[in-house]
CSV table of C-alpha atoms in Angstrom, one decimal:
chain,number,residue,atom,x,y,z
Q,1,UNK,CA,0.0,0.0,0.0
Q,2,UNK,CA,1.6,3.7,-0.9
Q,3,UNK,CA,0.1,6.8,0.8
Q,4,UNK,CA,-0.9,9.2,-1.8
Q,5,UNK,CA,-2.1,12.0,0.9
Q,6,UNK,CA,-1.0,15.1,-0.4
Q,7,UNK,CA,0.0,13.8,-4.4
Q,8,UNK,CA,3.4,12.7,-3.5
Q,9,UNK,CA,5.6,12.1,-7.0
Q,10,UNK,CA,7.6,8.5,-7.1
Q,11,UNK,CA,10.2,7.8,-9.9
Q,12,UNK,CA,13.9,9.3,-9.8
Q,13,UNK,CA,13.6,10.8,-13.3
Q,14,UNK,CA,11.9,13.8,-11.7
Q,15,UNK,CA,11.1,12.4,-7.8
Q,16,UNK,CA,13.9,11.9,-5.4
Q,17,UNK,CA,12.8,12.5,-2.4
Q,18,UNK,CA,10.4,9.7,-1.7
Q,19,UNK,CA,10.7,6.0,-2.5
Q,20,UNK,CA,8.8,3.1,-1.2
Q,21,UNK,CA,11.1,0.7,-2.6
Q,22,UNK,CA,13.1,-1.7,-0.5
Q,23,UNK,CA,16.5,-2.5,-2.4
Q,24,UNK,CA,16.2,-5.3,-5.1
Q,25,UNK,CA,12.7,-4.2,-5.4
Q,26,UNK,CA,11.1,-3.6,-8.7
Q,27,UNK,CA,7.7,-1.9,-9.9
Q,28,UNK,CA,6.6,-3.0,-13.7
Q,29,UNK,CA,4.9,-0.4,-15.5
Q,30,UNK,CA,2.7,-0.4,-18.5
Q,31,UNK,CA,1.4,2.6,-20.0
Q,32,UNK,CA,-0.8,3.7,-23.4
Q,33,UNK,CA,-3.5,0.4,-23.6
Q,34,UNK,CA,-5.5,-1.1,-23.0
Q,35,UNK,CA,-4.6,-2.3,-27.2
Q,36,UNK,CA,-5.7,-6.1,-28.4
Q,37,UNK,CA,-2.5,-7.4,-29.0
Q,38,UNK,CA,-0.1,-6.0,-26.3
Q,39,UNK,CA,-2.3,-5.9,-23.4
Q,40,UNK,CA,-3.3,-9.8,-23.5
Q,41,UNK,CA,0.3,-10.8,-24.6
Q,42,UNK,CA,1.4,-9.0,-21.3
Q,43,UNK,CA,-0.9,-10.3,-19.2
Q,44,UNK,CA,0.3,-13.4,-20.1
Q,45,UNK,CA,4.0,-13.1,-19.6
Q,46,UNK,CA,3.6,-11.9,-16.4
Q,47,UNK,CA,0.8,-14.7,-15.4
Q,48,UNK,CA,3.8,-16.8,-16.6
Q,49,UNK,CA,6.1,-15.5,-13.7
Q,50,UNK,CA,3.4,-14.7,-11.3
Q,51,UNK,CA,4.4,-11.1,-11.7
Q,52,UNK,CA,1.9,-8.1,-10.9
Q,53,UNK,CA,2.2,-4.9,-12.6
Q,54,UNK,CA,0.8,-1.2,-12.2
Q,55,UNK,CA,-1.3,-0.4,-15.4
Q,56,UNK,CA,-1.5,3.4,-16.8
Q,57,UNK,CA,-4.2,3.1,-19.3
Q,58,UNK,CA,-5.4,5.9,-21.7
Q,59,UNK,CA,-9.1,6.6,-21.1
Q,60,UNK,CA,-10.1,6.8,-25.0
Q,61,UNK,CA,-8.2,3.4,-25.4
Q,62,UNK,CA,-10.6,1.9,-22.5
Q,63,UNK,CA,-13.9,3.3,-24.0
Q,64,UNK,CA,-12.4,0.9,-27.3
Q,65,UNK,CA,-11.1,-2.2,-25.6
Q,66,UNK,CA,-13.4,-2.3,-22.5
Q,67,UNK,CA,-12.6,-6.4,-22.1
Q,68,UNK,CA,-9.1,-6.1,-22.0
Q,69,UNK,CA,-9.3,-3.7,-18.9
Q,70,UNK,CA,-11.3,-5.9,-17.1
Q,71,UNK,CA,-8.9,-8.8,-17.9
Q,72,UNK,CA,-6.1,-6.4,-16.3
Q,73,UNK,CA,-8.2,-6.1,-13.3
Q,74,UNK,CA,-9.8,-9.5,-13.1
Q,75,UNK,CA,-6.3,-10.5,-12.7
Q,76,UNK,CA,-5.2,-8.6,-9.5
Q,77,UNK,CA,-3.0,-5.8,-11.6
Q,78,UNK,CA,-2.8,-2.2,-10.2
Q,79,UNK,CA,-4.7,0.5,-12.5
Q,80,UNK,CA,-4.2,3.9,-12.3
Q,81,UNK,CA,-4.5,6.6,-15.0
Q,82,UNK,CA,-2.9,8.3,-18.0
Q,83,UNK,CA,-5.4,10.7,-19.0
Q,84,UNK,CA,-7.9,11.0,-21.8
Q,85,UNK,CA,-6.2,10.9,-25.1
Q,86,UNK,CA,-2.5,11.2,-24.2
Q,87,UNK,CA,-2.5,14.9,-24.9
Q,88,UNK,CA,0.5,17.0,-23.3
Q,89,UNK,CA,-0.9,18.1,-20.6
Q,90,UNK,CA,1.2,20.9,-20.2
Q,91,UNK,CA,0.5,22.7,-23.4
Q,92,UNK,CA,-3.3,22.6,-22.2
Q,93,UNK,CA,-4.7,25.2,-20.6
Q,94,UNK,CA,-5.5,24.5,-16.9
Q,95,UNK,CA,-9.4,23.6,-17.2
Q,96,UNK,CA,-8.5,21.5,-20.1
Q,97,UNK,CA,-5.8,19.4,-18.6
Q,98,UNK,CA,-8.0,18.9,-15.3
Q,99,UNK,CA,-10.7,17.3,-18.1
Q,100,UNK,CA,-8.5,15.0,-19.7
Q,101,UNK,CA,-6.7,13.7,-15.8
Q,102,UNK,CA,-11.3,13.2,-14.8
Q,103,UNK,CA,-12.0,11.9,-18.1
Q,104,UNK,CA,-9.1,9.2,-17.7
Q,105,UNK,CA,-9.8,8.3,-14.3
Q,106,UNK,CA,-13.8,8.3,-14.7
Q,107,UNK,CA,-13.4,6.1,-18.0
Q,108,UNK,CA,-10.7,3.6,-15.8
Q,109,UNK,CA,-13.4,3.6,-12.6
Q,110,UNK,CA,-16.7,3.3,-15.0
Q,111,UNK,CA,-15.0,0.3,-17.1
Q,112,UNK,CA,-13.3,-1.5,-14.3
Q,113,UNK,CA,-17.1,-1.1,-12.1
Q,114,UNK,CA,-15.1,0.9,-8.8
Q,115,UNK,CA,-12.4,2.9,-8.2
Q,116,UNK,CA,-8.7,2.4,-9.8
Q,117,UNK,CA,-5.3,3.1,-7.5
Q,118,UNK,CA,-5.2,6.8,-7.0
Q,119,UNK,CA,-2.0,6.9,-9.1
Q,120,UNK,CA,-1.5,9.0,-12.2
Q,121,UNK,CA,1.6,9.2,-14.9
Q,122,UNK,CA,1.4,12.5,-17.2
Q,123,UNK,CA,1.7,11.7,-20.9
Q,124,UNK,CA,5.4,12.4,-21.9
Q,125,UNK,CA,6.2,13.1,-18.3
Q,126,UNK,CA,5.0,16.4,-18.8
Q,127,UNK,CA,3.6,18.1,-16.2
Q,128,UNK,CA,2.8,21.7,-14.4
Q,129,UNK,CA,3.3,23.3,-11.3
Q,130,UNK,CA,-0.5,23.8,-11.0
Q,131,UNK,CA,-1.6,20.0,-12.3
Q,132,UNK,CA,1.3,18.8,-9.5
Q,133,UNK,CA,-0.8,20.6,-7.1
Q,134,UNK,CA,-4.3,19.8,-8.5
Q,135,UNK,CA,-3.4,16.2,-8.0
Q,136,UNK,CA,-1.8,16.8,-4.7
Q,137,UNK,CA,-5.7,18.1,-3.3
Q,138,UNK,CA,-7.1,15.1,-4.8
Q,139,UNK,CA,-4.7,12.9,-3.0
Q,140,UNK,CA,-3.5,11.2,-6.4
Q,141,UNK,CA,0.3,9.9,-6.8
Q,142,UNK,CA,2.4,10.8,-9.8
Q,143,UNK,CA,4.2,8.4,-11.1
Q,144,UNK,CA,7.4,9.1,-12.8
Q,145,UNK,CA,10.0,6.4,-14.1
Q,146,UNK,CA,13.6,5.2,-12.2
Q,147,UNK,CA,14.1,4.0,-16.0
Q,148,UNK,CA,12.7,3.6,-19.4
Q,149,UNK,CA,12.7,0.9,-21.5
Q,150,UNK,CA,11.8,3.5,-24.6
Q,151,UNK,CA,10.0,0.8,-26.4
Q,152,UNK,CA,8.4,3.0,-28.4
Q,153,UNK,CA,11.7,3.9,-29.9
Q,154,UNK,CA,12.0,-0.1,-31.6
Q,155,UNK,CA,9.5,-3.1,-31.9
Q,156,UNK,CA,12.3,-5.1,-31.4
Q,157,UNK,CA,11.8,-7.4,-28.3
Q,158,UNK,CA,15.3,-7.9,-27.7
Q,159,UNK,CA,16.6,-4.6,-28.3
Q,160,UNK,CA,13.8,-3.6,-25.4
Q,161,UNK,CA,15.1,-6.3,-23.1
Q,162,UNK,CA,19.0,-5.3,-24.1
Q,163,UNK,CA,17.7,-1.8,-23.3
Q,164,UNK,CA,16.3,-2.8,-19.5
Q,165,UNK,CA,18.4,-5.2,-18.2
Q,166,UNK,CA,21.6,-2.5,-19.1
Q,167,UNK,CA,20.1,0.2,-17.2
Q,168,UNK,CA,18.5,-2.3,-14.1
């Protein structure tokens, strides 16, 4: 269990000054789905290593692939939120990026039937003063990263795995 009173950040890429991690520990992330063909193929691998993760899902994605998110759930994962549509939040303007961090975490709670984890990663890692302190009044955790596995910069499974087990 991680207190999120007052919107505490976690992740050394922009948080240092709290971590709940004992050494050796590890938190597996998974951010963007739910999509058909990742999602399930994750789920799997980590079924295969009784491994849980921490979900960020993109509302829009959820409202498309309702059944995958309840897979993620119905298998004891964390879910949290990664807003809307993906949008850089920090090129919205304020009422606009509050929309898309609701809209996310109302999708998450509507599809899963209750309330996710009250964690939250920012699209890009970019975030504002004022959306830092929006979450902190609504108790919500921003997630950062210790490391990235920048999949999204090859589709190459091993050149992902290369990448992570380098920089672990």
């Amino acid at each position: 269990a991680i207190d999120t009173a007052g919107g505490p950040g976690f992740g050394a890429e922009q948080f240092k000054a709290y971590d709940f991690l004992e050494p050796g520990e590890g938190v597996l992330t998974f951010d963007d789905g739910p999509w058909h063909g990742h999602t399930p193929a994750v789920l799997a691998a980590l079924a295969s290593q009784c491994v849980k993760a921490t979900f960020f899902p993109i509302g829009k994605h959820v409202g498309w692939h309702p059944e995958i998110l309840k897979q993620v759930v119905a298998r004891g994962h964390t879910v949290g939120s990664h807003s809307w549509s993906h949008a850089n939040l920090a090129k919205k303007s304020l009422a606009e990026a509050k929309d898309e961090i609701e809209n996310g975490i109302s999708a998450v709670a509507i599809t899963a039937g209750r309330p996710q984890a009250p964690f939250f990663r920012f699209p890009g890692l970019s975030q504002t003063p004022e959306l830092t302190a929006y979450l902190a009044e609504r108790n919500i955790g921003i997630f950062s990263t210790d490391l990235d596995s920048f999949d999204f910069r090859t589709r190459k499974p091993d050149k992902v795995i290369e990448t992570v087990m380098t920089k672990l």
